[in-house]
mmCIF file of C-alpha atoms in Angstrom:
data_model
loop_
_atom_site.group_PDB
_atom_site.id
_atom_site.type_symbol
_atom_site.label_atom_id
_atom_site.label_comp_id
_atom_site.label_asym_id
_atom_site.label_seq_id
_atom_site.Cartn_x
_atom_site.Cartn_y
_atom_site.Cartn_z
ATOM 1 C CA MET X 1479 128.334 94.902 90.465
ATOM 2 C CA PRO X 1480 125.825 97.780 90.728
ATOM 3 C CA SER X 1481 126.303 99.965 93.793
ATOM 4 C CA VAL X 1482 122.598 99.894 94.733
ATOM 5 C CA LEU X 1483 120.026 97.147 94.846
ATOM 6 C CA LEU X 1484 116.390 98.182 94.596
ATOM 7 C CA SER X 1485 114.392 95.436 96.316
ATOM 8 C CA LEU X 1486 110.645 95.307 95.652
ATOM 9 C CA VAL X 1487 108.403 92.587 97.110
ATOM 10 C CA THR X 1488 105.058 91.989 95.416
ATOM 11 C CA TRP X 1489 101.931 90.050 96.292
ATOM 12 C CA ASN X 1490 98.910 90.603 94.058
ATOM 13 C CA SER X 1491 100.265 94.078 93.270
ATOM 14 C CA ALA X 1492 99.093 94.375 89.660
ATOM 15 C CA ASP X 1493 97.143 97.581 90.277
ATOM 16 C CA SER X 1494 100.221 99.608 91.255
ATOM 17 C CA VAL X 1495 103.391 97.760 90.268
ATOM 18 C CA GLU X 1496 103.830 99.204 86.770
ATOM 19 C CA ALA X 1497 103.785 102.834 87.898
ATOM 20 C CA CYS X 1498 106.160 101.944 90.723
ATOM 21 C CA LEU X 1499 108.630 100.185 88.443
ATOM 22 C CA ARG X 1500 108.551 102.940 85.837
ATOM 23 C CA SER X 1501 109.444 105.495 88.496
ATOM 24 C CA ALA X 1502 112.280 103.245 89.709
ATOM 25 C CA LEU X 1503 113.703 102.686 86.243
ATOM 26 C CA ALA X 1504 113.569 106.434 85.558
ATOM 27 C CA GLN X 1505 115.953 107.309 88.416
ATOM 28 C CA THR X 1506 118.751 109.695 87.472
ATOM 29 C CA TYR X 1507 121.154 107.583 89.563
ATOM 30 C CA SER X 1508 121.427 104.661 87.179
ATOM 31 C CA ASP X 1509 124.014 102.375 88.824
ATOM 32 C CA PHE X 1510 121.459 99.972 90.258
ATOM 33 C CA GLU X 1511 119.822 96.604 89.785
ATOM 34 C CA LEU X 1512 116.103 96.192 90.479
ATOM 35 C CA TRP X 1513 114.856 92.905 91.901
ATOM 36 C CA VAL X 1514 111.174 92.128 92.080
ATOM 37 C CA VAL X 1515 110.589 89.224 94.465
ATOM 38 C CA ASP X 1516 107.062 87.960 93.936
ATOM 39 C CA ASN X 1517 105.312 86.147 96.779
ATOM 40 C CA ALA X 1518 103.209 83.736 94.694
ATOM 41 C CA SER X 1519 100.834 86.372 93.308
ATOM 42 C CA ARG X 1520 97.562 85.092 91.911
ATOM 43 C CA ASP X 1521 96.870 88.101 89.705
ATOM 44 C CA ASP X 1522 98.883 89.242 86.674
ATOM 45 C CA THR X 1523 101.627 91.002 88.664
ATOM 46 C CA CYS X 1524 104.351 88.805 87.180
ATOM 47 C CA THR X 1525 103.098 89.289 83.633
ATOM 48 C CA ARG X 1526 103.314 93.052 84.056
ATOM 49 C CA VAL X 1527 106.780 92.844 85.598
ATOM 50 C CA GLU X 1528 108.042 90.564 82.826
ATOM 51 C CA ALA X 1529 106.810 92.965 80.161
ATOM 52 C CA LEU X 1530 108.845 95.788 81.694
ATOM 53 C CA ALA X 1531 111.850 93.522 82.309
ATOM 54 C CA ALA X 1532 111.962 92.840 78.576
ATOM 55 C CA THR X 1533 112.689 96.552 78.046
ATOM 56 C CA ASP X 1534 115.360 97.055 80.744
ATOM 57 C CA ALA X 1535 118.032 94.521 81.709
ATOM 58 C CA ARG X 1536 118.386 96.028 85.195
ATOM 59 C CA LEU X 1537 114.991 94.611 86.150
ATOM 60 C CA LYS X 1538 114.927 90.985 87.350
ATOM 61 C CA LEU X 1539 111.891 88.975 88.442
ATOM 62 C CA HIS X 1540 112.269 86.286 91.117
ATOM 63 C CA ARG X 1541 109.202 84.135 91.719
ATOM 64 C CA LEU X 1542 108.762 82.429 95.088
ATOM 65 C CA PRO X 1543 106.498 79.376 95.300
ATOM 66 C CA GLN X 1544 104.819 80.589 98.508
ATOM 67 C CA ASN X 1545 104.025 83.842 100.270
ATOM 68 C CA THR X 1546 106.919 84.619 102.615
ATOM 69 C CA GLY X 1547 105.632 88.090 103.459
ATOM 70 C CA PHE X 1548 107.428 91.412 103.359
ATOM 71 C CA CYS X 1549 110.196 90.041 105.590
ATOM 72 C CA GLY X 1550 110.837 86.820 103.716
ATOM 73 C CA GLY X 1551 110.708 88.497 100.317
ATOM 74 C CA HIS X 1552 113.244 91.185 101.160
ATOM 75 C CA ASN X 1553 115.464 88.717 103.045
ATOM 76 C CA TYR X 1554 115.564 86.651 99.854
ATOM 77 C CA ALA X 1555 117.011 89.606 97.929
ATOM 78 C CA LEU X 1556 119.351 90.761 100.703
ATOM 79 C CA ASP X 1557 120.822 87.280 101.133
ATOM 80 C CA ARG X 1558 121.711 86.948 97.438
ATOM 81 C CA THR X 1559 123.238 90.342 96.637
ATOM 82 C CA GLN X 1560 126.306 92.335 97.652
ATOM 83 C CA SER X 1561 125.592 95.966 96.674
ATOM 84 C CA ASP X 1562 126.891 98.794 98.863
ATOM 85 C CA TYR X 1563 123.347 100.081 99.425
ATOM 86 C CA VAL X 1564 119.831 98.670 99.287
ATOM 87 C CA LEU X 1565 116.672 100.681 98.637
ATOM 88 C CA LEU X 1566 113.505 98.894 99.741
ATOM 89 C CA VAL X 1567 110.605 99.862 97.496
ATOM 90 C CA ASN X 1568 106.936 99.241 98.285
ATOM 91 C CA PRO X 1569 104.919 98.379 95.158
ATOM 92 C CA ASP X 1570 102.517 101.278 95.830
ATOM 93 C CA VAL X 1571 105.282 103.909 95.828
ATOM 94 C CA GLU X 1572 106.167 106.285 92.986
ATOM 95 C CA MET X 1573 109.502 108.070 93.328
ATOM 96 C CA GLN X 1574 110.599 111.379 91.934
ATOM 97 C CA PRO X 1575 113.473 110.831 89.436
ATOM 98 C CA ASP X 1576 116.184 112.090 91.802
ATOM 99 C CA TYR X 1577 115.058 110.173 94.913
ATOM 100 C CA LEU X 1578 117.861 107.612 94.763
ATOM 101 C CA ALA X 1579 120.556 110.161 93.855
ATOM 102 C CA GLN X 1580 119.600 112.389 96.766
ATOM 103 C CA ALA X 1581 119.432 109.442 99.178
ATOM 104 C CA VAL X 1582 122.864 108.107 98.212
ATOM 105 C CA ALA X 1583 124.335 111.611 98.576
ATOM 106 C CA ALA X 1584 122.762 111.978 102.040
ATOM 107 C CA MET X 1585 124.248 108.648 103.102
ATOM 108 C CA GLN X 1586 127.739 110.086 102.563
ATOM 109 C CA ARG X 1587 127.255 112.708 105.293
ATOM 110 C CA ASP X 1588 128.308 110.368 108.100
ATOM 111 C CA GLU X 1589 129.559 106.784 108.148
ATOM 112 C CA GLN X 1590 127.355 106.198 111.203
ATOM 113 C CA ILE X 1591 124.231 106.731 109.080
ATOM 114 C CA GLY X 1592 122.770 103.317 108.390
ATOM 115 C CA THR X 1593 119.471 104.487 106.906
ATOM 116 C CA VAL X 1594 118.222 107.403 104.836
ATOM 117 C CA CYS X 1595 114.503 108.101 104.559
ATOM 118 C CA GLY X 1596 112.688 110.659 102.462
ATOM 119 C CA LEU X 1597 109.464 112.630 102.412
ATOM 120 C CA LEU X 1598 106.497 110.443 101.452
ATOM 121 C CA VAL X 1599 103.309 112.268 100.484
ATOM 122 C CA GLN X 1600 99.790 110.907 100.069
ATOM 123 C CA SER X 1601 98.781 112.589 96.817
ATOM 124 C CA LEU X 1602 100.033 114.623 93.855
ATOM 125 C CA GLU X 1603 98.094 117.779 94.750
ATOM 126 C CA ALA X 1604 99.940 121.078 95.116
ATOM 127 C CA ASP X 1605 100.023 120.943 98.928
ATOM 128 C CA PRO X 1606 99.609 117.265 99.817
ATOM 129 C CA TYR X 1607 99.264 115.602 103.176
ATOM 130 C CA ILE X 1608 102.445 113.955 104.411
ATOM 131 C CA ASP X 1609 102.419 110.194 104.766
ATOM 132 C CA SER X 1610 105.719 110.005 106.630
ATOM 133 C CA ALA X 1611 108.977 111.837 107.214
ATOM 134 C CA GLY X 1612 110.684 109.026 109.085
ATOM 135 C CA MET X 1613 109.495 107.704 112.445
ATOM 136 C CA ASN X 1614 109.486 108.808 116.083
ATOM 137 C CA ALA X 1615 110.169 106.338 118.913
ATOM 138 C CA LEU X 1616 107.321 106.382 121.445
ATOM 139 C CA PRO X 1617 107.812 105.714 125.173
ATOM 140 C CA ASP X 1618 105.786 102.463 125.150
ATOM 141 C CA GLY X 1619 107.850 100.543 122.596
ATOM 142 C CA ARG X 1620 105.975 101.683 119.505
ATOM 143 C CA PHE X 1621 106.999 103.990 116.668
ATOM 144 C CA GLY X 1622 104.896 106.694 115.051
ATOM 145 C CA LEU X 1623 105.040 108.238 111.581
ATOM 146 C CA ARG X 1624 106.642 111.690 111.762
ATOM 147 C CA LEU X 1625 104.464 114.531 110.462
ATOM 148 C CA HIS X 1626 101.757 112.109 109.332
ATOM 149 C CA ARG X 1627 98.700 113.935 107.926
ATOM 150 C CA GLN X 1628 100.315 117.358 108.160
ATOM 151 C CA ARG X 1629 100.250 119.528 105.060
ATOM 152 C CA VAL X 1630 103.653 119.910 103.414
ATOM 153 C CA SER X 1631 103.326 123.710 103.587
ATOM 154 C CA GLU X 1632 102.771 123.595 107.370
ATOM 155 C CA ALA X 1633 105.441 121.058 108.368
ATOM 156 C CA ASP X 1634 109.008 121.557 109.522
ATOM 157 C CA LEU X 1635 110.936 119.706 106.824
ATOM 158 C CA THR X 1636 114.428 120.427 108.091
ATOM 159 C CA PRO X 1637 116.881 117.630 107.175
ATOM 160 C CA GLY X 1638 118.299 115.815 110.166
ATOM 161 C CA TYR X 1639 118.492 112.749 112.349
ATOM 162 C CA VAL X 1640 115.279 110.928 113.259
ATOM 163 C CA ASP X 1641 114.471 107.821 115.275
ATOM 164 C CA GLY X 1642 113.815 105.485 112.374
ATOM 165 C CA ALA X 1643 112.636 105.023 108.788
ATOM 166 C CA ASP X 1644 109.257 103.880 107.575
ATOM 167 C CA GLY X 1645 109.561 100.591 105.675
ATOM 168 C CA ALA X 1646 107.998 101.902 102.454
ATOM 169 C CA LEU X 1647 111.142 103.437 100.914
ATOM 170 C CA PRO X 1648 114.298 103.402 103.100
ATOM 171 C CA LEU X 1649 117.856 103.316 101.772
ATOM 172 C CA PHE X 1650 120.087 101.045 103.873
ATOM 173 C CA ARG X 1651 123.855 100.827 104.009
ATOM 174 C CA ARG X 1652 125.016 97.228 103.459
ATOM 175 C CA ARG X 1653 127.177 97.306 106.588
ATOM 176 C CA PHE X 1654 124.089 98.305 108.544
ATOM 177 C CA ILE X 1655 122.161 95.371 107.068
ATOM 178 C CA ASP X 1656 124.879 92.880 107.916
ATOM 179 C CA ASP X 1657 125.424 94.287 111.407
ATOM 180 C CA LEU X 1658 121.725 94.000 112.256
ATOM 181 C CA ARG X 1659 121.419 90.369 111.235
ATOM 182 C CA VAL X 1660 120.183 88.063 113.985
ATOM 183 C CA GLU X 1661 120.575 84.345 113.319
ATOM 184 C CA ASP X 1662 121.514 85.397 109.756
ATOM 185 C CA HIS X 1663 118.257 87.307 109.136
ATOM 186 C CA PHE X 1664 118.012 91.076 108.655
ATOM 187 C CA PHE X 1665 114.225 91.083 108.908
ATOM 188 C CA ASP X 1666 112.885 88.719 111.545
ATOM 189 C CA PRO X 1667 110.912 86.180 109.463
ATOM 190 C CA ARG X 1668 108.532 85.646 112.396
ATOM 191 C CA PHE X 1669 107.157 89.123 111.737
ATOM 192 C CA PHE X 1670 106.011 88.133 108.221
ATOM 193 C CA ALA X 1671 104.786 91.715 107.652
ATOM 194 C CA HIS X 1672 103.994 94.833 109.708
ATOM 195 C CA LYS X 1673 106.165 96.525 112.347
ATOM 196 C CA GLU X 1674 109.320 94.975 110.909
ATOM 197 C CA ASP X 1675 110.496 98.553 110.279
ATOM 198 C CA TRP X 1676 109.966 99.269 113.993
ATOM 199 C CA ASP X 1677 112.114 96.245 114.812
ATOM 200 C CA VAL X 1678 114.930 97.416 112.512
ATOM 201 C CA ALA X 1679 114.747 100.997 113.808
ATOM 202 C CA TRP X 1680 114.877 99.889 117.442
ATOM 203 C CA ARG X 1681 117.730 97.444 116.868
ATOM 204 C CA GLY X 1682 119.684 100.005 114.851
ATOM 205 C CA ARG X 1683 119.376 102.543 117.667
ATOM 206 C CA LEU X 1684 120.549 99.949 120.197
ATOM 207 C CA TYR X 1685 123.626 99.273 118.084
ATOM 208 C CA GLY X 1686 124.483 102.970 117.673
ATOM 209 C CA TRP X 1687 123.454 103.464 114.032
ATOM 210 C CA ARG X 1688 121.655 106.637 112.924
ATOM 211 C CA THR X 1689 118.810 107.463 110.523
ATOM 212 C CA TRP X 1690 118.868 110.613 108.399
ATOM 213 C CA PHE X 1691 115.709 112.297 107.096
ATOM 214 C CA GLU X 1692 116.295 113.949 103.716
ATOM 215 C CA PRO X 1693 113.265 115.926 102.455
ATOM 216 C CA SER X 1694 114.749 116.359 98.979
ATOM 217 C CA CYS X 1695 114.009 112.630 98.564
ATOM 218 C CA ARG X 1696 110.323 112.712 97.710
ATOM 219 C CA ALA X 1697 107.834 110.051 96.669
ATOM 220 C CA LEU X 1698 104.130 109.321 96.509
ATOM 221 C CA HIS X 1699 102.785 106.754 98.984
ATOM 222 C CA PRO X 1700 98.990 106.609 99.467
ATOM 223 C CA ARG X 1701 99.130 104.528 102.669
ATOM 224 C CA GLN X 1702 96.215 102.229 103.492
ATOM 225 C CA PHE X 1703 97.351 100.233 106.554
ATOM 226 C CA LEU X 1704 96.760 102.076 109.848
ATOM 227 C CA PRO X 1705 95.668 99.488 112.439
ATOM 228 C CA ALA X 1706 95.089 102.055 115.200
ATOM 229 C CA ASN X 1707 92.200 103.462 113.156
ATOM 230 C CA LEU X 1708 89.330 101.210 114.322
ATOM 231 C CA ARG X 1709 87.099 101.934 111.335
ATOM 232 C CA LEU X 1710 89.865 100.908 108.967
ATOM 233 C CA ARG X 1711 90.953 98.073 111.244
ATOM 234 C CA ASN X 1712 87.527 96.436 111.000
ATOM 235 C CA ARG X 1713 88.016 96.141 107.241
ATOM 236 C CA LEU X 1714 91.456 94.531 107.470
ATOM 237 C CA ALA X 1715 92.065 90.821 106.960
ATOM 238 C CA SER X 1716 92.382 88.790 110.162
ATOM 239 C CA ALA X 1717 95.943 87.769 109.333
ATOM 240 C CA ILE X 1718 97.062 91.409 109.152
ATOM 241 C CA LYS X 1719 95.574 92.244 112.544
ATOM 242 C CA THR X 1720 97.090 89.105 114.051
ATOM 243 C CA ASP X 1721 100.527 90.098 112.774
ATOM 244 C CA ALA X 1722 100.170 93.570 114.255
ATOM 245 C CA VAL X 1723 99.389 92.149 117.724
ATOM 246 C CA LYS X 1724 101.963 89.359 117.601
ATOM 247 C CA ASN X 1725 104.793 91.552 116.393
ATOM 248 C CA GLN X 1726 104.406 94.120 119.159
ATOM 249 C CA TRP X 1727 105.047 91.429 121.750
ATOM 250 C CA LEU X 1728 108.067 90.183 119.793
ATOM 251 C CA LEU X 1729 109.413 93.742 119.673
ATOM 252 C CA LEU X 1730 109.172 94.135 123.429
ATOM 253 C CA ILE X 1731 110.668 90.738 124.200
ATOM 254 C CA LYS X 1732 113.664 91.119 121.893
ATOM 255 C CA ASN X 1733 114.622 94.771 122.113
ATOM 256 C CA THR X 1734 113.814 96.146 125.568
ATOM 257 C CA THR X 1735 117.086 96.675 127.415
ATOM 258 C CA PRO X 1736 117.377 96.166 131.183
ATOM 259 C CA ALA X 1737 117.811 99.922 131.564
ATOM 260 C CA GLN X 1738 114.685 100.649 129.532
ATOM 261 C CA ALA X 1739 112.536 97.971 131.132
ATOM 262 C CA PRO X 1740 111.118 99.727 134.247
ATOM 263 C CA ARG X 1741 109.829 102.841 132.492
ATOM 264 C CA LEU X 1742 109.010 101.294 129.098
ATOM 265 C CA LEU X 1743 107.150 98.260 130.382
ATOM 266 C CA LEU X 1744 105.215 100.401 132.840
ATOM 267 C CA GLN X 1745 103.753 102.197 129.827
ATOM 268 C CA ALA X 1746 103.661 99.293 127.359
ATOM 269 C CA ILE X 1747 102.065 96.523 129.419
ATOM 270 C CA PRO X 1748 98.795 98.336 130.281
ATOM 271 C CA ARG X 1749 98.269 99.100 126.598
ATOM 272 C CA GLN X 1750 99.013 95.525 125.584
ATOM 273 C CA LEU X 1751 96.633 94.167 128.215
ATOM 274 C CA ALA X 1752 93.928 96.513 126.899
ATOM 275 C CA ILE X 1753 94.536 95.185 123.380
ATOM 276 C CA MET X 1754 94.249 91.635 124.710
ATOM 277 C CA ALA X 1755 90.932 92.467 126.366
ATOM 278 C CA TYR X 1756 89.696 94.085 123.153
ATOM 279 C CA SER X 1757 90.686 90.943 121.236
ATOM 280 C CA VAL X 1758 88.797 88.702 123.656
ATOM 281 C CA LEU X 1759 85.662 90.854 123.549
ATOM 282 C CA PHE X 1760 85.545 92.203 120.002
ATOM 283 C CA GLU X 1761 88.284 90.767 117.783
ATOM 284 C CA ARG X 1762 88.746 87.076 118.494
ATOM 285 C CA SER X 1763 90.413 86.622 115.117
ATOM 286 C CA SER X 1764 93.523 88.234 116.685
ATOM 287 C CA LEU X 1765 93.797 85.712 119.530
ATOM 288 C CA PRO X 1766 96.126 83.374 117.550
ATOM 289 C CA ALA X 1767 98.768 86.073 118.023
ATOM 290 C CA TYR X 1768 98.989 85.236 121.726
ATOM 291 C CA ARG X 1769 99.180 81.515 121.054
ATOM 292 C CA TYR X 1770 102.027 82.153 118.606
ATOM 293 C CA VAL X 1771 103.994 84.253 121.134
ATOM 294 C CA TRP X 1772 103.480 81.578 123.803
ATOM 295 C CA GLN X 1773 104.620 78.787 121.479
ATOM 296 C CA HIS X 1774 107.690 80.714 120.282
ATOM 297 C CA TRP X 1775 108.638 82.385 123.542
ATOM 298 C CA ARG X 1776 111.935 80.556 123.887
ATOM 299 C CA GLU X 1777 113.046 81.392 120.341
ATOM 300 C CA ALA X 1778 112.253 85.062 120.953
ATOM 301 C CA VAL X 1779 114.292 85.011 124.167
ATOM 302 C CA GLU X 1780 117.251 83.456 122.314
ATOM 303 C CA SER X 1781 117.047 86.282 119.765
ATOM 304 C CA ARG X 1782 116.929 88.730 122.644
ATOM 305 C CA LYS X 1783 120.179 87.374 124.101
ATOM 306 C CA LEU X 1784 121.963 87.916 120.778
ATOM 307 C CA ILE X 1785 120.548 91.423 120.318
ATOM 308 C CA GLN X 1786 121.337 92.580 123.853
ATOM 309 C CA ALA X 1787 124.883 91.177 123.683
ATOM 310 C CA ARG X 1788 125.515 93.050 120.420
ATOM 311 C CA ALA X 1789 123.916 96.223 121.823
ATOM 312 C CA ARG X 1790 126.341 96.268 124.732
ATOM 313 C CA ARG X 1791 129.244 96.672 122.284
ATOM 314 C CA GLY X 1792 127.783 99.848 120.752
ATOM 315 C CA TRP X 1793 128.686 101.270 117.369
ATOM 316 C CA ALA X 1794 132.184 100.941 115.973
ATOM 317 C CA ALA X 1795 133.738 102.519 112.894
ATOM 318 C CA PRO X 1796 134.150 100.129 109.946
ATOM 319 C CA ALA X 1797 137.316 98.134 109.482
ATOM 320 C CA PRO X 1798 139.644 99.422 106.732
ATOM 321 C CA GLN X 1799 138.409 96.698 104.412
ATOM 322 C CA ALA X 1800 135.103 94.939 104.945
ATOM 323 C CA VAL X 1801 134.918 91.178 104.560
ATOM 324 C CA GLU X 1802 132.750 90.220 101.607
ATOM 325 C CA ARG X 1803 129.776 88.031 102.481
ATOM 326 C CA PRO X 1804 129.272 85.047 100.177
ATOM 327 C CA ALA X 1805 125.971 85.068 98.339
ATOM 328 C CA ARG X 1806 123.481 82.515 99.572
ATOM 329 C CA PRO X 1807 122.373 79.835 97.080
ATOM 330 C CA ALA X 1808 118.912 80.194 95.598
ATOM 331 C CA GLY X 1809 115.952 78.939 97.575
ATOM 332 C CA VAL X 1810 113.012 80.056 99.640
ATOM 333 C CA GLY X 1811 113.557 81.723 103.006
ATOM 334 C CA ALA X 1812 112.095 80.891 106.379
ATOM 335 C CA PRO X 1813 108.542 79.514 106.552
ATOM 336 C CA ALA X 1814 105.802 82.113 106.714
ATOM 337 C CA PHE X 1815 103.696 82.659 109.830
ATOM 338 C CA HIS X 1816 100.501 82.275 107.816
#
C-alpha cells in the first residue's frame, strides 16, 4: 500500500487538470497513489485524466454520478483508502517537484502535527504575491489566509506552527483524519464546498492537533474565490454565495466551546446579522442559506455534542499499534446540498 494518497476532486476542471496532474506525477517522493474523484463533470475533464492515467498506473479515475462537492468528493477517497498520509490537491494547483517530499519530512517533526501546509503563490514571476501560508484564526469564528497578497520577498516565511491549513494543498496524517471524523465523516457533507478547511482547522485545534507551515513546500495557486471582495462576489454563482453564508453558521453552532462563547459570539453575531441584512436588501439569492440552517438545526446541534465531548478529552499520544479501519465499499457519499 502506498504511504501517501493524493486526493484530487474535479468538476469541469479541464482547463487546469492536466498541468496539475503532471506536477503531481512528477513528485520526487514517489510512494503515492493519485485518485481523481470526478463530480459528474460535463466537460472533457475525464477524457484528459484518462489519457494521463494510461501513462502512469498510480493515477486512478473515479467517476461519481452526481456532484457531491469538495467535501463529498474527498470523503469518497478518504473512506476507501488506508494510506499513512493524504495530500488534498486542488485541480488548479501546480506543485514544485519536492513539495510532497518536504511535506512528509515536516510531518515527522512532531507526532502531534496533524497537518502540514506549504507556501502557495499566485504566479510564476520572480517575486510573486503569496496566496496563502496557512491560516490565522480570527476572533469572530472565521479564518484568514496568512500573508495573503504579500510579496514573497517582503514576508516572514519562518517555518512554524500556524492556526490551520488552507484547503488547496494540505497534507494530513491519517490518524488526524480518523480522529476528526464526526458521524463517520471527515469533511462535513453539509458544507458541500467552502469553509470546510475552516471547520477542520477549528476542530483540529479543539482536539489538540497542530498545523505546521513549511515554506520549502511551494506551489502555484492562482486563487479566484474570495467572497469578502464584493466586486468578485457579485460575479459568483448563487450556490457558492449560499454555501459561504450557510457554512459560517454551521461552524459557529458546531465548534464554539462554552468558554469561547461569550467573547466569540459577541464579535461574530453582529457580523452575521449584518450579512443577513445585506442578503435581504441586496443578495436575496443567499437567503436559502438561512432556511437550510433552520431546517437542519437539530442535526447541527447533534454534531456539536459529539465535537464538544471529544474536545474535552484533548489530544492523546497514539496507541502503540493503531487499529486498521476497514475500507468502505464503493458508492456515492452523502447527498449534496445543491
